[in-house]
């Protein structure tokens, strides 16, 4: 059981790294962070298509990674 959870954790971590690297950068430096935040706040740019899918997969993998990390920590000790 412990080995299965650890392998699953490694798969989630590799998947999370891959999905984050596939995403485009949303801003360029400090000026992009300020204007990018305003655009996101007022809804000028909406995530569509592949960007939306990658964003949702990233959230799912991140939640799974955190849950599996806690479960592995509890099971080991």
Short mmCIF file of C-alpha atoms in Angstrom, two decimals:
data_model
loop_
_atom_site.label_atom_id
_atom_site.label_comp_id
_atom_site.label_asym_id
_atom_site.label_seq_id
_atom_site.Cartn_x
_atom_site.Cartn_y
_atom_site.Cartn_z
CA UNK A 1 0.00 0.00 0.00
CA UNK A 2 2.77 2.40 0.97
CA UNK A 3 4.73 1.73 -2.23
CA UNK A 4 1.60 2.21 -4.36
CA UNK A 5 0.92 5.61 -2.75
CA UNK A 6 4.51 6.72 -3.25
CA UNK A 7 4.48 5.71 -6.93
CA UNK A 8 1.17 7.53 -7.37
CA UNK A 9 2.69 10.61 -5.72
CA UNK A 10 5.63 10.53 -8.13
CA UNK A 11 3.24 10.23 -11.09
CA UNK A 12 1.21 13.21 -9.83
CA UNK A 13 4.34 15.29 -9.30
CA UNK A 14 5.71 14.55 -12.79
CA UNK A 15 2.30 15.28 -14.30
CA UNK A 16 2.06 18.56 -12.40
CA UNK A 17 5.51 19.64 -13.58
CA UNK A 18 4.67 18.76 -17.19
CA UNK A 19 1.34 20.62 -17.17
CA UNK A 20 2.86 23.74 -15.61
CA UNK A 21 5.63 23.76 -18.20
CA UNK A 22 3.08 23.48 -21.03
CA UNK A 23 1.30 26.67 -19.97
CA UNK A 24 2.13 30.04 -21.47
CA UNK A 25 3.49 32.83 -19.31
CA UNK A 26 0.77 35.34 -18.49
CA UNK A 27 2.96 38.36 -17.79
CA UNK A 28 6.40 39.76 -18.47
CA UNK A 29 8.11 41.17 -15.40
CA UNK A 30 6.74 43.68 -12.95
CA UNK A 31 4.87 45.79 -15.50
CA UNK A 32 3.12 42.69 -16.81
CA UNK A 33 2.15 41.69 -13.30
CA UNK A 34 0.43 45.01 -12.70
CA UNK A 35 -1.41 45.21 -16.01
CA UNK A 36 -2.03 41.47 -16.10
CA UNK A 37 -3.71 41.61 -12.71
CA UNK A 38 -5.96 44.44 -13.89
CA UNK A 39 -6.89 42.57 -17.06
CA UNK A 40 -7.67 39.44 -15.08
CA UNK A 41 -9.73 41.44 -12.58
CA UNK A 42 -11.83 43.18 -15.21
CA UNK A 43 -12.15 40.12 -17.43
CA UNK A 44 -10.44 41.43 -20.58
CA UNK A 45 -8.72 38.11 -21.17
CA UNK A 46 -10.71 34.93 -20.80
CA UNK A 47 -9.14 31.51 -20.80
CA UNK A 48 -10.46 29.48 -23.71
CA UNK A 49 -9.72 26.16 -25.25
CA UNK A 50 -6.43 24.56 -24.32
CA UNK A 51 -5.55 27.22 -21.75
CA UNK A 52 -8.71 26.45 -19.80
CA UNK A 53 -8.09 22.70 -19.97
CA UNK A 54 -4.48 23.11 -18.78
CA UNK A 55 -5.60 25.36 -15.95
CA UNK A 56 -8.20 22.87 -14.74
CA UNK A 57 -5.79 19.92 -15.05
CA UNK A 58 -3.21 21.91 -13.07
CA UNK A 59 -5.68 22.55 -10.26
CA UNK A 60 -6.73 18.90 -10.19
CA UNK A 61 -3.17 17.61 -10.14
CA UNK A 62 -2.17 20.13 -7.46
CA UNK A 63 -5.05 19.10 -5.19
CA UNK A 64 -4.25 15.43 -5.77
CA UNK A 65 -0.57 16.05 -5.06
CA UNK A 66 -1.29 17.78 -1.75
CA UNK A 67 -3.79 15.14 -0.63
CA UNK A 68 -1.42 12.30 -1.57
CA UNK A 69 1.45 14.04 0.21
CA UNK A 70 -0.56 14.23 3.42
CA UNK A 71 -1.76 10.62 3.07
CA UNK A 72 1.77 9.33 2.46
CA UNK A 73 3.05 11.29 5.46
CA UNK A 74 0.33 9.85 7.70
CA UNK A 75 0.71 6.27 6.43
CA UNK A 76 4.50 6.25 6.79
CA UNK A 77 4.41 7.45 10.40
#
